[in-house]
Short mmCIF file of C-alpha atoms in Angstrom, two decimals:
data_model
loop_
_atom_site.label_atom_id
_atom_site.label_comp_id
_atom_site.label_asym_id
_atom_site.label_seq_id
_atom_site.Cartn_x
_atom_site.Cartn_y
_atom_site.Cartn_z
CA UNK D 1 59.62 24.04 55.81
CA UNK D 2 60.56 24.75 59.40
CA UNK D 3 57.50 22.71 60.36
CA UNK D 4 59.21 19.74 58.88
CA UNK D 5 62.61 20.32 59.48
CA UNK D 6 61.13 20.07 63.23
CA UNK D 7 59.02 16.88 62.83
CA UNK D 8 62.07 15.33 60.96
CA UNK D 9 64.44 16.53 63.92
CA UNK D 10 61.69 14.84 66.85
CA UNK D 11 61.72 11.61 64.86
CA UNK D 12 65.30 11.22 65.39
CA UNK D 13 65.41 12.39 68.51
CA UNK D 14 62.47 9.90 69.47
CA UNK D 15 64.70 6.64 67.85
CA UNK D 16 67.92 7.86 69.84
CA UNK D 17 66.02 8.48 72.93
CA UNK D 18 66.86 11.78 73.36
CA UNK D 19 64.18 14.38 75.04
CA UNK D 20 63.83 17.28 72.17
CA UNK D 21 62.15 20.33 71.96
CA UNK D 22 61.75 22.65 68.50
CA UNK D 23 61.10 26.08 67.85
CA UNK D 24 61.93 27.59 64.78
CA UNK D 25 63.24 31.18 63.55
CA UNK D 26 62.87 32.72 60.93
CA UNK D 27 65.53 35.56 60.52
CA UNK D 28 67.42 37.27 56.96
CA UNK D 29 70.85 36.59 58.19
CA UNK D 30 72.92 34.48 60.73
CA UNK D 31 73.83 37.94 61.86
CA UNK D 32 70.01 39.04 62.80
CA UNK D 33 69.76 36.13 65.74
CA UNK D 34 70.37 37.36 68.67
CA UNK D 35 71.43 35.09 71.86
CA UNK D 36 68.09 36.92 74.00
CA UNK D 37 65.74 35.24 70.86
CA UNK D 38 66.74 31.63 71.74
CA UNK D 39 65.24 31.80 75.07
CA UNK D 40 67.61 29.04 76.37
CA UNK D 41 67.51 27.37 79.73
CA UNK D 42 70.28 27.18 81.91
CA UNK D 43 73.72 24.99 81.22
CA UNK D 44 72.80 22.45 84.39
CA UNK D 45 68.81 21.41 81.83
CA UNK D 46 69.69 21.62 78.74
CA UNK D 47 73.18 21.26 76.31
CA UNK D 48 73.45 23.42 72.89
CA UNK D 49 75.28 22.45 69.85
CA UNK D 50 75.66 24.83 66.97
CA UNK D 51 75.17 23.54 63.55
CA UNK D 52 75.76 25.78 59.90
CA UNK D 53 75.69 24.05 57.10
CA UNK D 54 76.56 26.65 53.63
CA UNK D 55 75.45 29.62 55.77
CA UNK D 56 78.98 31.30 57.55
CA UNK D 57 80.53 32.29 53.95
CA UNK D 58 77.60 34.54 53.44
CA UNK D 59 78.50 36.73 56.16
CA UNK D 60 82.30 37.64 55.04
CA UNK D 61 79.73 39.79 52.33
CA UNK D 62 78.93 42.09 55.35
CA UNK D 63 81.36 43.96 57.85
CA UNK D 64 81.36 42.67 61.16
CA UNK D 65 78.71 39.86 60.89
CA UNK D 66 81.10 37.47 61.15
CA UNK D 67 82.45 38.68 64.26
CA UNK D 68 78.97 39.48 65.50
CA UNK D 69 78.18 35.48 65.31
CA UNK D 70 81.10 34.43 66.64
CA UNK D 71 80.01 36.34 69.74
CA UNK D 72 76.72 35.05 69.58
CA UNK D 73 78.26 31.86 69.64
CA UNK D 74 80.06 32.70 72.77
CA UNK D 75 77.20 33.94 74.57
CA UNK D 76 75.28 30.53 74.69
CA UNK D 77 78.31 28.54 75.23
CA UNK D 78 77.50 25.49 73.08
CA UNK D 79 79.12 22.14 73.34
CA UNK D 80 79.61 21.64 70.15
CA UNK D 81 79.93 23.88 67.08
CA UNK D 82 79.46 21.77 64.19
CA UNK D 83 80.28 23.82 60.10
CA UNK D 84 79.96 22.48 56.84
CA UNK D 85 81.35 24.64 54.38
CA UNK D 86 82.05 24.71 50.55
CA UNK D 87 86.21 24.04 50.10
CA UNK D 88 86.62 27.15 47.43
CA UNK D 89 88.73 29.95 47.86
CA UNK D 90 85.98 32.20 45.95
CA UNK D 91 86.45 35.60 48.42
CA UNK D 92 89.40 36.85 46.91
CA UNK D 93 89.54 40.86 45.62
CA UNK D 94 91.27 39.85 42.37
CA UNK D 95 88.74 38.84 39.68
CA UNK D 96 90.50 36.46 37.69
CA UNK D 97 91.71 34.81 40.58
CA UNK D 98 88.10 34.10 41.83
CA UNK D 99 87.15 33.18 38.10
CA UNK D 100 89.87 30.63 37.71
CA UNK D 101 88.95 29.16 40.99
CA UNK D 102 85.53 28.96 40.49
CA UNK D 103 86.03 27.50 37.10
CA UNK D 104 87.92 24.44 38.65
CA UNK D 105 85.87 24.19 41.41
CA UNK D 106 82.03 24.09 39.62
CA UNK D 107 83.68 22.19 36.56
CA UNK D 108 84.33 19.53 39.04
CA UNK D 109 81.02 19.53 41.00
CA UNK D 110 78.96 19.54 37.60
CA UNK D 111 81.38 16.59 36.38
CA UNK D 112 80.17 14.73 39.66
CA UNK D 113 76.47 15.50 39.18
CA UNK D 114 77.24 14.14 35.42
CA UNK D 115 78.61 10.42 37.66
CA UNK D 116 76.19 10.17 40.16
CA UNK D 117 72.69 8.69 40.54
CA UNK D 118 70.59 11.76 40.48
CA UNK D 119 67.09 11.83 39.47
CA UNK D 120 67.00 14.20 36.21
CA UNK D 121 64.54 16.97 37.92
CA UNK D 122 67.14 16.85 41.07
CA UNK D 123 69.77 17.40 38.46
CA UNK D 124 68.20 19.93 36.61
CA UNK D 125 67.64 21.96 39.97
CA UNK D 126 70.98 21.70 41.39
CA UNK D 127 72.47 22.93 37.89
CA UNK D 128 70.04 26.13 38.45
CA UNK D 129 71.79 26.55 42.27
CA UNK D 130 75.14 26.37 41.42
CA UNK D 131 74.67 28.56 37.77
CA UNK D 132 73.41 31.44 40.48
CA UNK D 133 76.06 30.73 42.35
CA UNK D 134 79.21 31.12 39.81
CA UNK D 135 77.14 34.33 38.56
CA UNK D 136 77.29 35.52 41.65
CA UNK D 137 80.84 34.88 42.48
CA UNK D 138 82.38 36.47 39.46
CA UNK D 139 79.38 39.22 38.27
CA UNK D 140 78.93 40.78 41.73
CA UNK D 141 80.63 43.04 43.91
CA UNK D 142 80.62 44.79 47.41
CA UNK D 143 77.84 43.28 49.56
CA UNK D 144 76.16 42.03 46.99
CA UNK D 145 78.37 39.10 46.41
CA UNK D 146 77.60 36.65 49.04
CA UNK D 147 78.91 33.53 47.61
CA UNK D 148 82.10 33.92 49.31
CA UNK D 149 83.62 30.59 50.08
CA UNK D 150 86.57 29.84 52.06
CA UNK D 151 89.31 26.95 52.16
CA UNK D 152 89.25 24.78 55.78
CA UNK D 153 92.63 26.72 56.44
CA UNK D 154 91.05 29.89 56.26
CA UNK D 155 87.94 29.34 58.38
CA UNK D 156 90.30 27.48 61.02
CA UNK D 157 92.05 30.47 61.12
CA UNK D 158 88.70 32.67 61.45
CA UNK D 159 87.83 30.02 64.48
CA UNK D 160 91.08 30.01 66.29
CA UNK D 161 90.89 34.36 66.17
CA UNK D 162 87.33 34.14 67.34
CA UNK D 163 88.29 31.44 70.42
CA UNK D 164 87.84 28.12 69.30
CA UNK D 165 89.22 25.02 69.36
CA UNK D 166 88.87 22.58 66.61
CA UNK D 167 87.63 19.48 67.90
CA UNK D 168 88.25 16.08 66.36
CA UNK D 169 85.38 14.14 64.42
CA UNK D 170 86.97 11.04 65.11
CA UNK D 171 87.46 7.68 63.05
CA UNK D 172 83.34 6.85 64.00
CA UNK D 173 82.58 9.64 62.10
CA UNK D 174 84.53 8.76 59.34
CA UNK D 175 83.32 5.31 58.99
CA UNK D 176 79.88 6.61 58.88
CA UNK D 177 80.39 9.32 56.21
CA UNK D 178 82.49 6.66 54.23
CA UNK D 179 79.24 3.97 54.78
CA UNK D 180 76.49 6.78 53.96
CA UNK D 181 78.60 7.51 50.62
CA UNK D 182 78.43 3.91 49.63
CA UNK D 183 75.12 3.51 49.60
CA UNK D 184 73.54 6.47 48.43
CA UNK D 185 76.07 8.45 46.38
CA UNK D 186 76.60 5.72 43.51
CA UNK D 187 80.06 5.29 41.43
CA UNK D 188 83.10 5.06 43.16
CA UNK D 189 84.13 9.23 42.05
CA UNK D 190 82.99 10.50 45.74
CA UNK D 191 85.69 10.27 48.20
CA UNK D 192 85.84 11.22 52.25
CA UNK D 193 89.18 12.26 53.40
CA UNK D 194 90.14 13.10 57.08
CA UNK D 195 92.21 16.23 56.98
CA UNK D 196 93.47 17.24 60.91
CA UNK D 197 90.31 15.90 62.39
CA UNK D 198 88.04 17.13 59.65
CA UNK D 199 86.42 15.23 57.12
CA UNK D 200 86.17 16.65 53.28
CA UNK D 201 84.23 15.26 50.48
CA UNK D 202 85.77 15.04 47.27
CA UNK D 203 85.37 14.25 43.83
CA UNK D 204 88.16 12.16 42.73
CA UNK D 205 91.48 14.64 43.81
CA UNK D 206 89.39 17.76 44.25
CA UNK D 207 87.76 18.65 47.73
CA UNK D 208 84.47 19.80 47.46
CA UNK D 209 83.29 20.28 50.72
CA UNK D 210 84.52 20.63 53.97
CA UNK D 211 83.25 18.97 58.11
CA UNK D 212 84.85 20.61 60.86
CA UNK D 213 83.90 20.74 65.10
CA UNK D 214 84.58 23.61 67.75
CA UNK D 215 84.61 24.31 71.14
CA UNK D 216 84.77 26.88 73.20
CA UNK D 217 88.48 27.56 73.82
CA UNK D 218 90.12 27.71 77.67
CA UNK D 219 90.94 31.57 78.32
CA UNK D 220 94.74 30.86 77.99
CA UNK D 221 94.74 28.76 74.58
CA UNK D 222 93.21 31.38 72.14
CA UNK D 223 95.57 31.42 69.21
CA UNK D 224 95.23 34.83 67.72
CA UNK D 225 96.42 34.76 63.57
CA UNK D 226 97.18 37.46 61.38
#
């Protein structure tokens, strides 16, 4: 897999015309990298961008991880930090209030997998994902529920604590999300929505899933939140 995630990666790199290089890691947890395991060159050869997509919600399971990739982050000084993250409020102590929210949340991803053009195998496959994911959101406990997603308000908040600032996507961005949903998501129930400078994919009403961009902030425009 990371043998083609790499060849995939080249290609595009090759038809923008940008110099690439890959090496992959294989690690348990976001919070096992270290910034000594990248090996990265120095800021005046090479620029780094950050990009999680599903993977940050996993780490509110675990004291401290969080916080321990955030500084991480820091250390290599990206230009970019790119997160794609589910828009559920699913990490809340209170059972019932997780249940209800998960209820209205998968309801409404399954009702979109029931209006789009998905192959029945694909379909059958993603129903298996997101059935271990509601078990896991409402059967577990402690560290062994990891399914523990956040809204965009809460993880700006997490990103403005840890020294970030959000960074606009920009109406380019849009226009290319809105193009790429026309021609490959079929029906007209899939909507992108720019929310503050992030963009969120809905079904219908309901956001689903949520684009945001960081950057490093200045020294004297960290927003600490409580």
């Amino acid at each position: 897999h990371l043998q083609q995630v790499g060849w995939r990666l080249a290609q595009f790199a090759q038809t923008i015309h940008v110099q690439f290089e890959y090496r992959g890691f294989v690690a348990n947890s976001l919070a096992d990298l270290d910034a000594s395991m990248l090996e990265l060159r120095s800021p005046e050869t090479e620029s780094v961008a950050v990009n999680s997509v599903f993977e940050l919600h996993k780490l509110n399971a675990r004291p401290g991880a969080l916080e321990k990739v955030f500084s991480v982050i820091r250390q290599i000084r990206p230009e970019i930090v790119t997160v794609v993250e589910q828009e559920g409020n699913h990490n809340g102590p209170a059972f019932l209030d997780r249940f209800t929210e998960s209820l209205h949340y998968y309801s409404t991803l399954f009702d979109s997998l029931e209006g789009s053009l998905v192959e029945p195998q694909d379909k059958a496959m993603s129903e298996v994902y997101l059935g271990k994911q509601i078990c896991n959101v409402v059967a577990c406990e402690g560290t062994d529920r990891v399914e523990r997603h956040e809204t965009l308000n809460q993880w700006r908040n997490r990103f403005n604590s840890a020294g970030f600032s959000p960074v606009h996507l920009g109406s380019n961005a849009f226009k290319q999300a809105s193009m790429l949903l026309a021609l490959f998501a079929g029906g007209d129930g899939y909507k992108v929505e720019e929310n503050d400078g992030c963009l969120m994919l809905g079904w219908h009403t309901r956001p689903l899933i949520a684009t945001s961009a960081w950057k490093l902030a200045a020294v004297n425009s960290v927003v600490v939140s409580h």
